[in-house]
Short mmCIF file of C-alpha atoms in Angstrom, two decimals:
data_model
loop_
_atom_site.label_atom_id
_atom_site.label_comp_id
_atom_site.label_asym_id
_atom_site.label_seq_id
_atom_site.Cartn_x
_atom_site.Cartn_y
_atom_site.Cartn_z
CA MET A 158 -23.57 58.14 37.87
CA LEU A 159 -19.94 58.52 36.81
CA ILE A 160 -19.25 60.02 33.37
CA SER A 161 -15.86 59.45 31.73
CA VAL A 162 -14.83 62.01 29.10
CA ILE A 163 -12.04 60.67 26.88
CA VAL A 164 -9.86 63.17 25.00
CA PRO A 165 -6.99 61.93 22.77
CA CYS A 166 -4.22 64.54 22.44
CA PHE A 167 -1.25 64.87 20.10
CA ASN A 168 0.76 68.10 20.15
CA GLU A 169 -2.23 70.06 21.48
CA SER A 170 -0.32 72.44 23.76
CA ALA A 171 -1.94 75.49 22.16
CA VAL A 172 -5.48 74.39 22.97
CA ILE A 173 -5.35 71.84 25.79
CA GLU A 174 -5.86 74.35 28.62
CA ALA A 175 -8.91 75.86 26.90
CA THR A 176 -10.30 72.37 26.34
CA TRP A 177 -9.89 71.44 30.00
CA LYS A 178 -11.57 74.65 31.20
CA ARG A 179 -14.51 74.29 28.79
CA LEU A 180 -14.99 70.67 29.80
CA ALA A 181 -14.72 71.48 33.50
CA GLN A 182 -17.36 74.18 33.13
CA VAL A 183 -19.79 71.96 31.20
CA MET A 184 -19.29 68.87 33.34
CA GLY A 185 -19.44 70.90 36.54
CA ALA A 186 -22.86 72.18 35.49
CA CYS A 187 -23.98 68.62 34.71
CA ALA A 188 -22.84 67.47 38.15
CA LYS A 189 -24.85 70.24 39.82
CA ASP A 190 -28.00 69.57 37.81
CA GLY A 191 -28.13 65.84 38.56
CA ASP A 192 -26.63 63.02 40.58
CA HIS A 193 -23.54 62.96 38.38
CA SER A 194 -19.80 62.83 38.91
CA TYR A 195 -17.19 62.88 36.19
CA GLU A 196 -13.59 62.25 35.20
CA LEU A 197 -11.71 63.93 32.36
CA ILE A 198 -9.28 61.44 30.80
CA PHE A 199 -6.67 63.03 28.53
CA ILE A 200 -4.47 60.64 26.53
CA ASP A 201 -1.14 62.15 25.48
CA ASP A 202 -0.29 60.24 22.31
CA GLY A 203 3.48 60.79 22.40
CA SER A 204 3.30 64.57 21.97
CA ARG A 205 6.56 66.37 21.17
CA ASP A 206 5.44 69.66 22.73
CA ASP A 207 4.55 70.41 26.37
CA THR A 208 1.05 68.88 26.22
CA LEU A 209 1.89 66.44 29.02
CA SER A 210 3.31 69.19 31.23
CA LYS A 211 0.09 71.19 30.87
CA LEU A 212 -1.99 68.10 31.62
CA LYS A 213 -0.03 67.51 34.82
CA THR A 214 -0.59 71.14 35.83
CA ALA A 215 -4.32 70.78 35.15
CA ALA A 216 -4.41 67.57 37.23
CA GLN A 217 -2.85 69.43 40.17
CA LYS A 218 -5.52 72.13 39.95
CA ASP A 219 -8.50 69.88 39.18
CA SER A 220 -9.05 66.53 40.90
CA HIS A 221 -11.27 65.40 38.00
CA VAL A 222 -8.40 65.49 35.50
CA ARG A 223 -6.70 62.20 34.62
CA TYR A 224 -3.85 61.80 32.16
CA ILE A 225 -2.28 58.86 30.35
CA SER A 226 0.98 59.41 28.48
CA PHE A 227 2.20 56.97 25.83
CA SER A 228 5.85 56.01 25.41
CA ARG A 229 5.59 57.20 21.77
CA ASN A 230 2.98 58.12 19.19
CA PHE A 231 0.72 55.08 18.70
CA GLY A 232 -2.10 56.87 16.86
CA LYS A 233 -5.59 58.06 17.69
CA GLU A 234 -7.10 54.57 17.55
CA ALA A 235 -4.74 53.41 20.31
CA ALA A 236 -5.45 56.57 22.31
CA MET A 237 -9.21 56.00 22.19
CA LEU A 238 -8.73 52.36 23.17
CA ALA A 239 -6.56 53.40 26.13
CA GLY A 240 -9.20 55.87 27.28
CA LEU A 241 -11.94 53.25 27.10
CA THR A 242 -9.72 50.72 28.88
CA TYR A 243 -8.94 53.04 31.79
CA ALA A 244 -12.40 54.63 32.02
CA SER A 245 -14.45 53.53 35.01
CA GLY A 246 -17.61 55.52 34.22
CA ASP A 247 -21.14 54.26 33.73
CA CYS A 248 -20.88 55.90 30.31
CA ALA A 249 -18.04 57.41 28.28
CA VAL A 250 -17.87 60.39 25.93
CA ILE A 251 -15.16 60.48 23.25
CA MET A 252 -14.19 63.85 21.79
CA ASP A 253 -11.26 65.63 20.12
CA ALA A 254 -8.98 68.00 21.99
CA ASP A 255 -9.19 70.82 19.42
CA LEU A 256 -12.75 71.83 20.46
CA GLN A 257 -14.15 71.07 17.01
CA HIS A 258 -16.35 68.75 19.06
CA PRO A 259 -18.27 71.23 21.25
CA PRO A 260 -18.33 70.13 24.93
CA GLU A 261 -21.70 71.89 25.21
CA MET A 262 -23.21 68.91 23.34
CA ILE A 263 -22.54 66.58 26.28
CA PRO A 264 -25.65 67.53 28.36
CA GLU A 265 -27.88 66.64 25.39
CA MET A 266 -25.99 63.36 25.00
CA LEU A 267 -26.59 62.58 28.67
CA TYR A 268 -30.29 63.33 28.27
CA TRP A 269 -30.66 60.75 25.51
CA TYR A 270 -28.48 58.28 27.40
CA GLU A 271 -30.89 58.54 30.32
CA GLN A 272 -33.73 57.83 27.87
CA GLY A 273 -32.19 54.40 27.25
CA TYR A 274 -29.83 54.92 24.28
CA ASP A 275 -26.49 53.09 24.34
CA GLN A 276 -24.87 55.21 21.63
CA VAL A 277 -25.60 58.92 21.30
CA ILE A 278 -23.84 59.97 18.11
CA ALA A 279 -23.01 63.58 17.21
CA ARG A 280 -23.15 64.22 13.47
CA ARG A 281 -21.81 67.49 12.10
CA ASN A 282 -23.05 69.21 9.00
CA ARG A 283 -20.50 70.18 6.37
CA LYS A 284 -21.27 73.90 6.24
CA GLY A 285 -17.99 75.76 5.94
CA ASP A 286 -16.14 72.80 4.43
CA LYS A 287 -14.49 73.22 1.05
CA LYS A 288 -16.78 72.00 -1.72
CA ARG A 289 -14.17 69.58 -3.02
CA SER A 290 -13.58 68.10 0.44
CA ALA A 291 -17.31 67.70 1.06
CA PHE A 292 -17.81 66.09 -2.36
CA MET A 293 -14.91 63.66 -1.87
CA ALA A 294 -16.18 62.72 1.60
CA HIS A 295 -19.69 62.11 0.24
CA LEU A 296 -18.28 60.02 -2.61
CA TYR A 297 -16.12 57.99 -0.23
CA TYR A 298 -19.01 57.15 2.09
CA ARG A 299 -21.19 56.10 -0.84
CA LEU A 300 -18.41 53.80 -2.04
CA VAL A 301 -17.58 52.36 1.37
CA ASN A 302 -21.21 51.63 2.21
CA HIS A 303 -21.50 49.57 -0.98
CA ILE A 304 -18.43 47.52 -0.05
CA VAL A 305 -18.20 47.11 3.73
CA ASP A 306 -20.46 44.96 5.88
CA VAL A 307 -21.32 47.76 8.33
CA LYS A 308 -22.98 51.11 7.68
CA MET A 309 -20.98 54.31 8.08
CA MET A 310 -22.60 57.75 7.94
CA ASP A 311 -21.16 60.89 6.42
CA GLY A 312 -20.42 63.53 9.06
CA VAL A 313 -20.23 60.99 11.88
CA GLY A 314 -16.88 60.60 13.61
CA ASP A 315 -15.68 59.61 17.05
CA PHE A 316 -17.67 62.26 18.95
CA ARG A 317 -20.27 60.21 20.80
CA LEU A 318 -21.48 58.92 24.15
CA LEU A 319 -21.23 55.18 24.83
CA SER A 320 -23.00 53.27 27.56
CA ARG A 321 -21.04 50.81 29.68
CA LYS A 322 -22.52 47.97 27.60
CA ALA A 323 -21.23 49.58 24.42
CA VAL A 324 -17.80 50.25 25.96
CA ASN A 325 -17.50 46.64 27.09
CA GLY A 326 -18.47 45.52 23.59
CA LEU A 327 -15.67 47.60 22.07
CA LEU A 328 -13.13 46.36 24.62
CA ALA A 329 -14.07 42.76 23.83
CA MET A 330 -12.69 43.29 20.30
CA GLN A 331 -8.92 43.31 20.61
CA GLU A 332 -7.86 43.28 16.94
CA TYR A 333 -4.62 45.13 16.29
CA ASN A 334 -5.78 47.01 13.19
CA ARG A 335 -8.65 49.00 14.65
CA PHE A 336 -11.07 51.15 12.66
CA SER A 337 -13.35 52.65 15.28
CA LYS A 338 -15.92 54.08 12.86
CA GLY A 339 -16.64 50.54 11.75
CA LEU A 340 -16.42 49.09 15.27
CA PHE A 341 -18.96 51.60 16.58
CA SER A 342 -21.38 50.49 13.89
CA TRP A 343 -20.58 46.78 14.29
CA ILE A 344 -21.45 46.56 18.00
CA GLY A 345 -24.95 47.85 17.32
CA PHE A 346 -27.05 48.71 20.40
CA LYS A 347 -29.72 51.41 20.49
CA GLU A 348 -28.53 54.57 18.72
CA LYS A 349 -29.59 58.21 18.73
CA ILE A 350 -28.15 60.77 16.30
CA ILE A 351 -27.97 64.46 17.20
CA GLU A 352 -26.80 67.23 14.87
CA TYR A 353 -24.31 70.02 15.49
CA GLU A 354 -22.82 72.86 13.48
CA ASN A 355 -19.38 72.55 11.93
CA VAL A 356 -16.83 74.22 14.23
CA GLN A 357 -13.34 75.33 13.24
CA ARG A 358 -10.26 74.41 15.28
CA VAL A 359 -9.66 76.88 18.14
CA ALA A 360 -5.84 76.79 17.91
CA GLY A 361 -2.99 74.68 16.61
CA GLU A 362 -2.83 72.72 13.36
CA THR A 363 -4.69 69.68 12.09
CA LYS A 364 -2.81 66.38 12.39
CA TRP A 365 -4.62 64.85 9.41
CA SER A 366 -2.43 65.12 6.33
CA PHE A 367 -3.58 63.83 2.94
CA LYS A 368 -1.40 60.75 3.41
CA ARG A 369 -3.01 59.94 6.78
CA LEU A 370 -6.50 60.52 5.41
CA LEU A 371 -5.77 58.20 2.47
CA SER A 372 -4.43 55.51 4.80
CA TYR A 373 -7.48 55.88 7.06
CA GLY A 374 -9.78 55.61 4.07
CA ILE A 375 -8.11 52.38 2.94
CA ASP A 376 -8.50 51.00 6.47
CA GLY A 377 -12.21 51.66 6.23
CA LEU A 378 -12.49 49.79 2.95
CA ILE A 379 -10.75 46.58 4.01
CA SER A 380 -11.17 46.34 7.78
CA PHE A 381 -14.65 44.85 7.82
CA ASN A 382 -14.95 42.56 4.82
CA ASN A 383 -13.19 40.52 2.16
CA LYS A 384 -15.06 42.06 -0.76
CA PRO A 385 -11.91 43.64 -2.29
CA LEU A 386 -10.56 40.10 -2.71
CA ARG A 387 -13.81 39.06 -4.34
CA ILE A 388 -13.70 42.08 -6.63
CA CYS A 389 -10.24 41.01 -7.82
CA PHE A 390 -11.59 37.50 -8.43
CA VAL A 391 -14.52 38.89 -10.43
CA MET A 392 -12.25 41.22 -12.43
CA GLY A 393 -9.99 38.28 -13.28
CA GLY A 394 -12.98 36.20 -14.35
CA ILE A 395 -14.32 38.99 -16.57
CA LEU A 396 -10.94 39.43 -18.26
CA VAL A 397 -10.65 35.70 -18.91
CA PHE A 398 -14.15 35.68 -20.38
CA ILE A 399 -13.45 38.68 -22.64
CA SER A 400 -10.13 37.14 -23.73
CA CYS A 401 -11.83 33.87 -24.65
CA ILE A 402 -14.50 35.70 -26.68
CA TYR A 403 -11.83 37.76 -28.43
CA ILE A 404 -9.78 34.65 -29.29
CA LEU A 405 -12.89 32.89 -30.59
CA ILE A 406 -13.88 35.86 -32.79
CA THR A 407 -10.33 36.15 -34.13
CA LEU A 408 -10.19 32.43 -35.01
CA ILE A 409 -13.55 32.64 -36.79
CA GLN A 410 -12.38 35.66 -38.81
CA ILE A 411 -9.17 33.87 -39.77
CA LEU A 412 -11.02 30.72 -40.86
CA LEU A 413 -13.81 32.48 -42.75
CA HIS A 414 -12.11 35.55 -44.18
CA GLY A 415 -8.43 34.72 -44.03
CA ILE A 416 -7.49 38.02 -42.33
CA ASP A 417 -3.95 38.64 -41.21
CA VAL A 418 -2.99 37.81 -37.62
CA PRO A 419 -3.24 41.03 -35.54
CA GLY A 420 0.00 42.80 -34.71
CA TYR A 421 1.64 44.05 -31.54
CA PHE A 422 -1.03 46.59 -30.53
CA THR A 423 -3.57 43.98 -29.42
CA THR A 424 -0.91 41.98 -27.60
CA ILE A 425 0.42 45.01 -25.73
CA CYS A 426 -3.10 46.09 -24.68
CA ALA A 427 -3.87 42.61 -23.39
CA ILE A 428 -0.61 42.44 -21.43
CA LEU A 429 -1.17 45.88 -19.87
CA ILE A 430 -4.75 45.10 -18.83
CA ILE A 431 -3.99 41.67 -17.41
CA GLY A 432 -0.78 42.89 -15.76
CA GLY A 433 -2.62 45.79 -14.13
CA VAL A 434 -5.29 43.50 -12.73
CA GLN A 435 -2.61 41.14 -11.43
CA LEU A 436 -0.75 43.96 -9.67
CA ILE A 437 -3.96 45.27 -8.08
CA SER A 438 -4.87 41.76 -6.95
CA VAL A 439 -1.42 41.15 -5.47
CA GLY A 440 -1.58 44.52 -3.68
CA VAL A 441 -4.98 43.78 -2.14
CA LEU A 442 -3.86 40.29 -1.13
CA GLY A 443 -0.66 41.72 0.35
CA GLU A 444 -2.65 44.22 2.43
CA TYR A 445 -4.71 41.44 3.97
CA ILE A 446 -1.64 39.28 4.60
CA GLY A 447 0.11 42.24 6.22
CA ARG A 448 -2.82 42.72 8.59
CA ILE A 449 -2.80 39.03 9.47
CA TYR A 450 0.94 39.36 10.20
CA TYR A 451 0.34 42.15 12.70
CA GLU A 452 -2.59 40.33 14.30
CA VAL A 453 -0.65 37.12 14.99
CA LYS A 454 2.25 39.03 16.58
CA ARG A 455 -0.13 40.09 19.39
CA ARG A 456 1.79 43.23 20.27
CA PRO A 457 0.13 45.62 22.73
CA HIS A 458 -1.85 48.47 21.21
CA PHE A 459 0.01 51.02 23.34
CA LEU A 460 2.59 51.39 26.11
CA VAL A 461 2.02 53.83 28.98
CA SER A 462 5.01 55.77 30.26
CA ASP A 463 3.22 57.97 32.81
CA THR A 464 -0.27 58.24 34.29
CA ASN A 465 -2.13 59.30 37.42
CA MET A 466 -4.77 56.57 36.99
CA LYS A 467 -5.17 53.13 38.47
CA ASP A 468 -4.11 50.05 36.54
CA PRO A 469 -7.08 49.10 34.30
CA LYS A 470 -6.93 45.55 35.67
CA ASP A 471 -8.15 46.93 39.00
CA ILE A 472 -11.36 48.25 37.44
CA GLU A 473 -11.90 45.65 34.70
CA LYS A 474 -14.02 43.25 36.75
CA ARG A 475 -16.26 46.02 38.12
CA ASN A 476 -16.82 47.41 34.63
CA TYR A 477 -17.73 44.06 33.08
CA ASP A 478 -20.12 43.23 35.90
CA ARG A 479 -22.29 46.23 35.01
#
């Protein structure tokens, strides 16, 4: 059985050598314990440091190391897709390069895979996280699970093992705006969740700024449903209903009691409320239209500038026949 370990990298020079050595040690032990072979696929996502140089050095020392280097930074979603596209294993493990995803979890993942599970998902606890961050994450997942059409779990990320069936299912979905957390849930298949302790980054700095986290969160809200559009429709309907009731009450008061016509305050409040709803609605609609625009252009998800792997077209038929 061939195991493909997929590791997206972006400016990970400080930690990439340690990651390779830890993975080589863990996977080497797995290969000795069973009829297993493995490949370590590192995707250099347009790093500006010497990540690629260190990957090439590792590949010279270790025949199991594969590298794919992008022509520029295309993002983690594109890096994961590239790894899955080039992987030729019977199963694939996706993990981060910063060792916050412990490689020592892989043997347990393989055990459950051999028990018939197509997705073995590693879920971390939030011990050690800042209370505000943990609260905001919990709040976000509660919100998103009420809106989106697929279920997403708090503490679950990209760290998981996927069977060849699951990998082929993901590769069959070629949308440009990818949100893998949702895609993993959408494909279904038999799942097993295993827990692990929260681990801090070994070296280097996180690449997830507040702006990127916010953008990723918005992707999660609108990638798998059209409910935001429906919410805007409902909000508009509620405002129209309230406005009609208010107008009716005002007319009755004028006819029965002869009160003065209300002044500017009511008018300004109505304009601000209706204008705000209109702007929100236009923004949501624009987001969907923008995504349609990128989908119809059919641009590639990534461009490879350097690799020591075979063209994925050479392995595509063999993978889909499994």
